[in-house]
Coordinates of C-alpha atoms in Angstrom, one line a residue:
Chain M
M464 CA 92.3 67.2 138.4
G465 CA 95.8 69.4 138.7
V466 CA 99.2 67.9 138.7
G467 CA 102.1 68.9 140.2
I468 CA 105.6 70.1 139.1
E469 CA 108.6 70.0 139.2
V470 CA 111.1 71.7 138.2
R471 CA 115.3 71.3 138.2
G472 CA 118.1 73.4 136.9
L473 CA 116.0 75.8 134.9
N474 CA 118.1 78.4 133.3
A475 CA 117.3 81.2 131.5
W476 CA 118.9 83.8 129.1
Y477 CA 117.4 86.6 127.3
G478 CA 120.3 87.1 124.4
K479 CA 123.3 87.4 126.6
N480 CA 122.1 88.2 130.3
Q481 CA 121.1 85.3 132.3
S482 CA 118.1 85.1 134.0
L483 CA 117.3 82.3 136.1
N484 CA 120.1 80.4 137.7
S485 CA 119.5 77.1 138.3
I486 CA 116.5 77.3 139.5
D487 CA 114.8 73.9 141.5
M488 CA 111.1 73.6 143.0
T489 CA 108.9 71.5 143.7
V490 CA 105.0 72.9 143.0
A491 CA 101.9 70.5 144.7
A492 CA 99.5 69.1 142.5
N493 CA 96.1 71.1 143.4
H494 CA 97.4 74.4 145.6
V495 CA 98.2 77.6 145.1
T496 CA 101.9 78.4 144.9
A497 CA 102.7 82.3 144.6
V498 CA 106.0 83.7 143.4
I499 CA 107.0 87.1 145.0
G500 CA 110.1 89.4 144.5
P501 CA 110.8 92.6 143.3
S502 CA 110.9 94.1 139.9
G503 CA 113.3 92.1 137.2
C504 CA 113.9 89.5 139.8
G505 CA 113.2 86.5 136.9
K506 CA 109.4 85.4 138.8
S507 CA 107.9 86.5 135.2
T508 CA 110.3 84.9 133.6
Y509 CA 110.1 81.4 135.8
V510 CA 106.6 81.2 135.1
R511 CA 106.8 81.6 131.3
C512 CA 109.3 78.9 131.3
L513 CA 107.0 76.8 133.0
N514 CA 104.9 76.3 128.9
R515 CA 107.7 77.5 127.4
M516 CA 106.1 80.7 126.4
H517 CA 109.6 82.4 127.5
E518 CA 111.3 80.7 124.1
T519 CA 108.8 82.8 121.9
I520 CA 110.4 86.0 122.4
P521 CA 113.2 86.9 120.1
E522 CA 116.7 85.9 121.3
A523 CA 115.2 84.1 124.3
R524 CA 116.2 80.2 125.2
A525 CA 115.7 78.1 128.4
E526 CA 117.5 75.0 129.5
G527 CA 116.5 72.9 132.2
S528 CA 114.5 70.1 133.4
V529 CA 110.6 70.8 133.9
K530 CA 108.0 68.1 134.7
V531 CA 104.6 68.6 134.6
G532 CA 102.6 65.5 135.8
E533 CA 103.9 63.0 133.2
M534 CA 104.9 65.3 130.8
D535 CA 108.9 66.2 130.4
V536 CA 108.4 70.1 128.7
Y537 CA 111.7 69.8 128.2
G538 CA 112.3 66.5 126.0
S539 CA 113.5 65.9 123.0
G540 CA 110.0 65.2 121.3
S541 CA 108.0 68.0 123.4
D542 CA 105.8 69.8 121.6
P543 CA 105.5 73.6 122.7
V544 CA 102.3 73.9 120.8
E545 CA 101.0 70.9 123.1
V546 CA 102.7 72.0 126.5
R547 CA 101.4 75.2 126.0
R548 CA 97.3 73.4 125.5
R549 CA 98.0 71.6 128.7
I550 CA 99.3 74.3 130.6
G551 CA 97.1 77.5 130.5
M552 CA 98.3 81.0 131.0
V553 CA 96.4 84.3 132.6
F554 CA 98.3 87.5 131.5
Q555 CA 99.2 90.3 133.9
K556 CA 97.2 92.7 130.9
P557 CA 93.3 91.4 130.3
N558 CA 93.8 90.9 126.4
P559 CA 91.1 89.1 125.2
F560 CA 90.7 88.8 121.5
P561 CA 89.0 92.5 120.4
S562 CA 87.7 90.5 117.1
M563 CA 85.5 88.1 118.6
S564 CA 82.4 87.3 120.7
I565 CA 82.6 86.3 124.8
Y566 CA 81.8 83.3 123.1
D567 CA 84.3 83.3 120.5
N568 CA 86.8 84.3 122.8
V569 CA 85.5 81.5 125.7
A570 CA 85.7 79.1 122.8
A571 CA 88.7 80.1 121.0
G572 CA 91.5 77.6 121.9
L573 CA 89.0 74.6 121.5
K574 CA 87.8 76.2 117.4
L575 CA 91.8 77.0 116.6
N576 CA 92.7 73.4 117.6
G577 CA 90.0 71.8 115.1
F578 CA 87.4 71.1 118.1
R579 CA 83.7 70.8 116.3
N580 CA 81.3 69.1 118.7
R581 CA 78.7 72.3 119.3
K582 CA 77.1 71.5 122.3
Q583 CA 80.1 70.0 124.2
M584 CA 81.3 73.4 123.2
N585 CA 78.7 75.1 124.2
E586 CA 78.7 73.3 127.9
L587 CA 82.6 74.2 128.3
V588 CA 82.2 77.4 127.2
E589 CA 78.7 77.6 130.0
R590 CA 81.1 75.6 132.5
S591 CA 84.2 77.7 132.1
L592 CA 82.4 80.8 132.4
K593 CA 80.7 79.7 135.4
L594 CA 83.6 79.0 136.7
A595 CA 85.4 82.6 136.5
A596 CA 82.2 83.6 137.8
L597 CA 81.3 85.9 134.9
W598 CA 78.4 83.7 133.3
D599 CA 75.7 85.7 135.2
E600 CA 77.2 88.4 133.9
V601 CA 77.5 87.8 130.4
K602 CA 75.4 85.2 129.3
D603 CA 72.6 87.5 127.8
S604 CA 75.0 88.9 125.3
L605 CA 77.3 86.1 124.5
H606 CA 76.9 86.3 120.5
K607 CA 76.3 89.8 120.8
K608 CA 79.1 91.5 122.4
S609 CA 82.6 91.7 121.9
G610 CA 85.4 90.6 124.4
A611 CA 86.8 93.9 124.3
S612 CA 83.6 95.3 125.3
L613 CA 83.9 94.4 128.4
S614 CA 85.4 96.0 131.7
G615 CA 89.1 95.5 132.8
G616 CA 88.3 92.8 135.5
Q617 CA 85.7 91.2 133.3
Q618 CA 88.0 91.3 130.6
Q619 CA 90.5 89.6 132.9
R620 CA 87.7 87.0 134.2
L621 CA 87.3 86.3 130.0
C622 CA 90.8 85.4 130.0
I623 CA 90.8 82.7 132.9
A624 CA 87.4 81.3 131.2
R625 CA 89.3 81.1 127.9
A626 CA 92.5 79.8 129.8
L627 CA 90.4 77.4 131.8
A628 CA 88.0 76.2 128.3
V629 CA 91.1 74.0 127.1
E630 CA 90.8 72.1 130.1
P631 CA 94.3 72.4 131.5
E632 CA 96.3 70.4 134.4
V633 CA 97.8 73.8 135.2
L634 CA 97.2 77.2 135.6
L635 CA 99.9 79.9 135.4
M636 CA 99.1 83.5 136.1
D637 CA 101.6 85.7 135.6
E638 CA 100.2 89.2 138.1
P639 CA 96.4 88.5 137.3
A640 CA 95.2 91.3 138.7
S641 CA 98.2 93.8 139.0
A642 CA 96.0 96.3 136.6
L643 CA 92.6 95.8 137.7
D644 CA 90.7 98.0 140.9
P645 CA 90.1 96.8 144.6
I646 CA 86.9 94.8 144.0
S647 CA 87.8 93.3 140.9
T648 CA 91.0 91.8 142.5
S649 CA 88.7 90.7 145.6
K650 CA 87.1 88.9 142.8
I651 CA 89.7 86.9 140.8
E652 CA 91.3 86.3 144.7
E653 CA 88.5 84.5 145.4
L654 CA 87.9 82.5 141.8
I655 CA 91.8 81.6 142.5
F656 CA 90.8 79.9 145.7
Q657 CA 88.1 78.0 144.1
L658 CA 90.4 77.2 141.3
K659 CA 92.7 75.3 143.2
Q660 CA 90.2 72.2 143.7
H661 CA 90.4 71.4 139.8
Y662 CA 93.8 73.1 138.9
T663 CA 97.2 73.1 140.0
V664 CA 97.9 77.0 140.3
V665 CA 101.4 79.7 140.1
I666 CA 100.6 82.9 140.3
V667 CA 103.3 85.7 140.6
T668 CA 102.0 88.1 142.0
H669 CA 104.0 91.8 143.2
N670 CA 101.6 92.3 146.2
M671 CA 102.5 90.2 149.3
Q672 CA 99.6 90.4 151.1
Q673 CA 97.8 89.1 147.6
A674 CA 100.4 86.1 148.1
A675 CA 99.9 86.0 152.2
R676 CA 95.2 85.8 151.1
V677 CA 95.7 83.6 148.3
A678 CA 99.1 80.6 148.4
E679 CA 99.9 78.2 150.5
F680 CA 103.1 78.2 149.3
T681 CA 105.3 81.0 148.6
A682 CA 108.5 81.0 146.3
F683 CA 111.2 84.4 146.9
F684 CA 113.1 85.1 143.9
L685 CA 115.7 87.6 144.0
M686 CA 117.7 88.4 141.0
G687 CA 116.9 85.2 139.4
S688 CA 117.5 82.9 141.7
L689 CA 114.9 81.5 144.6
I690 CA 116.5 82.2 148.0
E691 CA 113.7 80.8 149.9
Y692 CA 110.7 78.6 148.7
D693 CA 107.9 77.3 151.9
K694 CA 104.6 78.0 153.3
T695 CA 103.4 81.0 152.8
E696 CA 103.0 81.3 156.5
K697 CA 106.4 80.7 157.6
I698 CA 107.9 82.8 154.7
F699 CA 105.6 85.7 155.7
T700 CA 106.3 85.0 159.9
T701 CA 109.5 83.3 160.0
P702 CA 111.6 83.7 157.0
A703 CA 114.5 81.6 157.0
D704 CA 116.9 84.3 155.1
K705 CA 117.9 87.2 155.4
R706 CA 117.2 88.7 152.0
T707 CA 113.6 87.6 152.2
E708 CA 112.8 88.7 155.3
D709 CA 114.1 92.3 154.2
Y710 CA 112.0 91.9 151.7
I711 CA 108.2 91.4 153.0
T712 CA 109.2 93.9 156.1
G713 CA 109.8 96.3 153.1
R714 CA 113.4 97.3 153.5
F715 CA 113.8 97.0 149.5
G716 CA 111.8 96.2 146.4
Chain Z
M1014 CA 92.2 142.9 147.1
P1015 CA 94.8 140.6 146.9
N1016 CA 92.9 137.7 144.7
L1017 CA 92.0 140.3 141.9
S1018 CA 94.9 139.5 139.8
A1019 CA 94.4 135.7 140.9
Q1020 CA 91.3 136.5 139.1
S1021 CA 92.0 138.3 135.8
A1022 CA 95.4 136.9 134.8
P1023 CA 93.8 133.5 134.2
Q1024 CA 91.0 135.5 132.0
Q1025 CA 93.7 137.1 129.6
V1026 CA 95.9 133.9 129.2
G1027 CA 92.3 132.4 128.1
L1028 CA 91.6 135.0 125.6
V1029 CA 95.0 134.6 123.8
R1030 CA 94.3 130.6 124.2
R1031 CA 91.3 130.6 123.2
F1032 CA 92.2 133.0 119.9
T1033 CA 94.9 130.5 119.4
N1034 CA 92.0 127.5 119.4
A1035 CA 89.5 128.8 117.1
G1036 CA 92.8 129.8 114.7
A1037 CA 93.9 126.3 114.9
T1038 CA 90.3 125.1 113.9
T1039 CA 89.6 127.0 111.6
F1040 CA 92.7 126.3 109.5
A1041 CA 91.6 122.6 110.4
V1042 CA 88.4 122.7 109.0
A1043 CA 89.5 124.8 105.7
A1044 CA 92.2 122.2 105.1
A1045 CA 89.5 119.3 105.5
I1046 CA 86.7 121.8 103.1
L1047 CA 89.6 122.4 100.9
V1048 CA 90.7 118.1 100.8
L1049 CA 86.8 117.5 99.8
V1050 CA 86.4 120.7 96.6
P1051 CA 88.7 118.3 94.1
L1052 CA 87.0 115.7 94.1
L1053 CA 83.7 117.0 95.2
A1054 CA 84.1 119.3 92.1
I1055 CA 85.7 117.0 89.5
F1056 CA 82.3 114.8 90.5
A1057 CA 80.0 117.6 89.5
Y1058 CA 81.6 118.2 86.5
L1059 CA 81.7 114.6 85.7
V1060 CA 77.9 114.0 86.6
I1061 CA 77.0 117.6 84.8
K1062 CA 79.0 116.4 81.4
G1063 CA 78.2 112.8 81.5
I1064 CA 75.0 112.6 82.9
G1065 CA 73.0 113.1 79.3
S1066 CA 74.5 110.3 77.3
V1067 CA 74.1 107.7 80.6
N1068 CA 70.3 105.7 79.0
W1069 CA 70.1 102.1 78.9
A1070 CA 71.9 102.2 75.6
F1071 CA 75.1 103.1 77.2
L1072 CA 75.1 100.5 79.8
T1073 CA 73.4 97.6 77.5
Q1074 CA 74.8 97.7 73.8
T1075 CA 78.4 97.9 72.4
P1076 CA 80.0 101.0 70.4
K1077 CA 78.7 101.8 67.3
P1078 CA 80.8 102.3 64.1
P1079 CA 82.1 105.8 63.7
G1080 CA 79.2 108.1 62.1
E1081 CA 76.6 105.8 63.1
V1082 CA 74.7 107.8 66.5
G1083 CA 73.8 105.4 69.8
G1084 CA 75.8 102.4 70.5
G1085 CA 77.2 102.1 74.3
M1086 CA 80.1 100.8 76.5
A1087 CA 78.4 97.4 77.7
N1088 CA 81.4 95.6 76.0
A1089 CA 83.9 97.6 78.4
I1090 CA 81.6 97.7 81.7
I1091 CA 81.9 94.3 81.7
G1092 CA 85.6 94.1 80.1
T1093 CA 86.8 96.7 83.3
G1094 CA 84.9 94.1 85.8
I1095 CA 86.8 91.3 84.1
I1096 CA 89.8 92.7 84.1
L1097 CA 89.4 94.2 87.5
A1098 CA 88.3 90.3 88.5
V1099 CA 91.3 89.1 87.7
A1100 CA 93.8 91.8 88.8
S1101 CA 91.9 90.9 92.5
V1102 CA 92.3 87.9 92.6
I1103 CA 96.2 87.7 91.9
G1104 CA 97.0 91.2 93.8
V1105 CA 94.7 90.0 97.0
P1106 CA 95.8 86.6 97.9
L1107 CA 99.9 87.6 96.9
G1108 CA 99.8 91.2 98.7
I1109 CA 98.3 89.8 101.9
G1110 CA 100.4 86.8 101.8
S1111 CA 103.7 88.8 101.9
G1112 CA 102.0 90.9 104.0
I1113 CA 101.9 88.7 106.3
Y1114 CA 105.3 87.4 105.9
L1115 CA 106.9 91.1 106.7
A1116 CA 104.9 91.6 109.6
E1117 CA 105.3 88.1 111.2
Y1118 CA 108.5 86.7 109.9
G1119 CA 110.2 89.2 107.6
R1120 CA 112.5 91.1 110.6
N1121 CA 115.6 89.5 108.4
R1122 CA 117.5 90.7 105.5
F1123 CA 115.4 89.4 103.4
G1124 CA 112.6 90.8 105.1
D1125 CA 114.3 94.4 104.2
L1126 CA 114.9 93.6 100.6
V1127 CA 111.1 92.4 100.3
R1128 CA 110.3 95.9 101.8
F1129 CA 112.3 97.7 99.6
T1130 CA 111.0 95.7 96.3
A1131 CA 107.8 96.6 97.5
D1132 CA 108.2 100.5 97.8
V1133 CA 110.1 100.8 94.3
L1134 CA 107.3 99.1 92.7
N1135 CA 104.8 101.2 94.1
G1136 CA 106.5 104.0 92.6
V1137 CA 107.2 102.1 88.9
P1138 CA 105.5 104.0 86.7
S1139 CA 101.9 102.3 84.9
I1140 CA 103.0 102.1 81.9
V1141 CA 106.4 100.1 82.6
I1142 CA 104.1 97.6 84.3
G1143 CA 102.4 97.4 80.9
I1144 CA 105.2 96.4 78.9
A1145 CA 106.5 93.8 81.8
A1146 CA 103.5 92.4 81.2
Y1147 CA 103.1 92.6 77.9
S1148 CA 106.7 90.7 77.8
L1149 CA 105.8 88.4 80.3
V1150 CA 102.3 87.3 78.9
V1151 CA 101.5 88.7 76.0
V1152 CA 104.5 87.7 73.8
P1153 CA 104.5 84.3 74.5
Q1154 CA 100.9 84.1 74.0
K1155 CA 101.2 85.8 70.6
H1156 CA 97.8 88.3 71.4
F1157 CA 96.6 90.5 74.0
S1158 CA 94.2 89.5 76.4
A1159 CA 91.8 90.7 79.4
F1160 CA 94.5 88.2 81.2
S1161 CA 97.3 89.4 80.9
G1162 CA 95.9 93.2 81.5
G1163 CA 94.6 91.5 84.5
V1164 CA 98.3 90.8 85.5
A1165 CA 99.6 93.9 84.9
L1166 CA 96.9 95.8 87.2
G1167 CA 97.6 92.4 89.8
I1168 CA 101.0 93.4 89.7
M1169 CA 100.1 97.1 90.7
M1170 CA 97.8 96.0 93.6
I1171 CA 100.4 93.9 95.1
P1172 CA 103.1 96.4 96.8
T1173 CA 99.7 98.4 98.4
V1174 CA 98.0 95.7 99.7
A1175 CA 101.5 94.0 101.2
R1176 CA 102.4 97.2 102.6
A1177 CA 99.2 97.8 104.1
T1178 CA 98.5 94.2 105.5
E1179 CA 102.4 94.6 107.2
E1180 CA 101.5 98.0 108.9
M1181 CA 97.9 96.5 109.7
L1182 CA 99.7 93.4 111.2
L1183 CA 102.3 95.5 113.2
M1184 CA 99.3 97.3 115.1
V1185 CA 98.0 94.6 116.3
P1186 CA 99.8 94.5 120.3
N1187 CA 101.7 91.2 120.9
V1188 CA 99.7 90.3 124.2
I1189 CA 97.3 89.3 121.9
R1190 CA 99.6 87.3 120.3
E1191 CA 100.6 85.9 123.5
A1192 CA 97.1 85.0 124.4
A1193 CA 96.6 82.4 121.6
Y1194 CA 100.5 80.9 121.9
G1195 CA 99.2 80.7 125.9
L1196 CA 96.4 78.4 124.6
G1197 CA 98.2 76.0 122.6
I1198 CA 97.2 77.6 118.8
P1199 CA 100.3 77.2 116.8
K1200 CA 101.9 79.9 115.0
W1201 CA 100.3 79.5 111.3
R1202 CA 96.8 79.1 113.1
T1203 CA 97.2 82.0 115.7
T1204 CA 98.4 84.4 112.5
L1205 CA 95.1 83.9 110.3
S1206 CA 92.6 83.6 113.2
I1207 CA 93.6 85.9 115.5
S1208 CA 96.0 88.3 114.3
L1209 CA 95.1 89.0 110.3
R1210 CA 91.4 89.0 111.7
T1211 CA 92.4 91.7 114.0
A1212 CA 93.6 93.6 111.7
S1213 CA 90.9 92.6 109.1
A1214 CA 89.3 96.1 109.1
G1215 CA 92.7 98.3 108.1
V1216 CA 93.8 94.9 105.5
I1217 CA 90.3 95.5 103.6
T1218 CA 90.8 99.1 103.4
G1219 CA 94.4 98.6 102.1
C1220 CA 92.9 96.4 99.5
M1221 CA 90.2 98.3 98.8
L1222 CA 92.7 101.6 98.1
A1223 CA 94.8 99.2 96.0
F1224 CA 91.3 98.3 93.8
A1225 CA 90.7 101.7 93.4
R1226 CA 93.6 103.3 92.2
V1227 CA 94.0 100.3 89.1
A1228 CA 90.3 100.5 88.5
G1229 CA 90.9 103.6 86.6
E1230 CA 94.5 102.6 85.2
T1231 CA 94.8 103.1 81.6
A1232 CA 98.4 103.0 80.3
P1233 CA 99.3 99.2 81.1
L1234 CA 96.2 98.1 79.6
L1235 CA 97.0 100.1 76.1
F1236 CA 98.9 97.2 75.1
T1237 CA 97.5 94.1 77.1
A1238 CA 93.8 94.0 77.0
F1239 CA 94.6 96.6 74.3
G1240 CA 90.4 97.4 74.0
N1241 CA 88.1 96.0 71.8
Q1242 CA 85.1 97.0 70.0
F1243 CA 83.0 93.9 70.2
W1244 CA 81.8 91.8 73.2
N1245 CA 84.2 89.2 74.7
L1246 CA 83.9 87.4 77.6
K1247 CA 87.1 85.1 77.1
L1248 CA 89.7 85.8 79.5
N1249 CA 92.7 85.1 76.5
Q1250 CA 90.7 87.4 74.0
P1251 CA 91.9 91.3 73.6
T1252 CA 89.3 93.4 75.9
A1253 CA 87.7 96.4 76.4
A1254 CA 87.8 98.2 79.3
L1255 CA 85.9 101.9 80.2
S1256 CA 89.2 103.3 81.3
L1257 CA 90.6 103.0 77.5
Q1258 CA 87.5 103.2 75.0
V1259 CA 87.3 106.7 77.6
F1260 CA 90.8 107.3 76.3
T1261 CA 90.3 106.7 73.1
Y1262 CA 86.8 108.3 72.3
A1263 CA 88.3 111.3 74.2
I1264 CA 90.9 112.2 71.5
S1265 CA 88.6 110.7 68.5
P1266 CA 87.2 113.8 66.5
Y1267 CA 83.4 112.5 66.9
D1268 CA 81.7 115.1 69.0
D1269 CA 79.2 112.2 70.0
W1270 CA 82.7 109.7 70.4
H1271 CA 83.2 112.8 73.1
K1272 CA 79.9 113.1 74.6
Q1273 CA 80.0 108.9 75.1
A1274 CA 84.1 109.4 76.8
W1275 CA 82.4 112.0 79.9
A1276 CA 79.3 109.4 80.1
G1277 CA 82.3 106.1 80.5
A1278 CA 84.4 108.1 82.8
L1279 CA 81.2 109.3 85.3
I1280 CA 80.1 105.5 84.7
L1281 CA 83.8 104.2 85.7
I1282 CA 83.8 106.5 89.1
V1283 CA 80.8 105.1 89.6
L1284 CA 81.2 101.9 89.8
I1285 CA 84.7 102.3 91.7
V1286 CA 82.5 103.8 94.6
G1287 CA 80.0 101.6 93.9
A1288 CA 82.3 98.2 94.5
V1289 CA 84.3 100.0 97.2
A1290 CA 80.9 101.5 99.4
A1291 CA 79.5 97.3 98.9
V1292 CA 83.0 95.4 100.5
R1293 CA 82.5 98.4 102.9
I1294 CA 78.6 97.5 103.7
T1295 CA 79.2 93.4 103.9
T1296 CA 82.7 93.5 106.1
S1297 CA 81.4 96.0 108.6
R1298 CA 78.2 93.5 108.7
G1299 CA 79.6 90.9 110.8
M1300 CA 81.3 94.1 113.4
L1301 CA 80.4 92.6 117.0
K1302 CA 79.1 96.0 119.8
G1303 CA 82.5 97.6 121.7
G1304 CA 84.8 95.6 118.9
S1305 CA 87.4 97.4 117.5

């Protein structure tokens, strides 16, 4: 089951440039929350702060409080590796491991963390590929084909399966469909809809229609600040802030 | 006819373009053939001069004293194998290790220093490396040995392997590393099981280049492995090597030894090509369809 996320006073920097200004935001468990905003508004930085991926970039740092379920992400005893194991991530560009088979790609998170039970691993791989709606397309070539041999849309679903296999509580998606064709995009969107039964999903998107289609809640970011955060319907029909309205009606961005 | 000029103009451009294209292609093909010529010529010459002296005795016997006909270079073939094994055991892990450091952690002053040192070491004449191994290993041990020869060649392998490993790791896209971090895989694990594995084809090529380069080295072995007319399988004893044997025989006054020198050179090249091909075949066996 998914867990909720509590963000309080989150600030992030790239070197001397502050890219997030004290964000407060509560994400509901087992729902899909979309993060929208123009390029460079900090939406990617924001989700990368939730699983401490932000700090893997040289000179980048973050401060503030993020609680995912019971876990204090930026607590003093918190281990970023453990945090990322519990908060899965899907990236903008499909990035399967090119030297690994389809099976090994999905099993990578388990294998490389010392998981050894063969039978259980087979089950987890199958379950994850089924959840990601890829099983039927690859079940005959699990060990024969490289993850890089799949089409772009299949690769992205493979990456989703790979993230699900480690059984995270939260799934972060950073523009997961922006590099895909319309058919692959609609498959991914359908998939996101299914996933919220088991996971809390936060999705960054450039595409406002996509946010409207998949998310119950939508957050609008502008220049590193959270401008408005509400039910998706409210954001897209009667936004409270003028800047949100300008953005969704296409006046800038 | 208004579109006559529109039709004829592209054709004229096409002629010039086709001519340029043919010229450039011819040049590229000619250059490629020219690169192959010296290699094939050397190999053909070696086969012509050497094949006559390659026989069962040559491959299984030790050298006969001057004046006696026959004998072979079996001890030198095995000796070269031993020395290269020692060199690879030293050069490959140290080279790959420092390559990993340079690519994954070496974006700092110390990394630049290591990089610069490796490039300089790459340019140090091999005889100087031999002297270094002589004073580091031979002098304290007070005798020549296969081990000291291996150390000399191993040191020569390190910079090539290190720089090749670094270059190959830097070519692994960062999104691949991010994918691994995102799965909660620790950095050391990501480097070894994801980045290095993705770069493995290039890293292996780098190792084979280094191996092939030192396999034929003679100068660093002159006062380390030293050479030996008899069988020796011990690491701490003077040992024969093909390159040394070829050198000794080639400058000797005996006709029979000259023939054997040609045969030795031929065997050396065949062994190097064989070793490189064997590694290529074994490592390509695990490759997947559509992988890179």
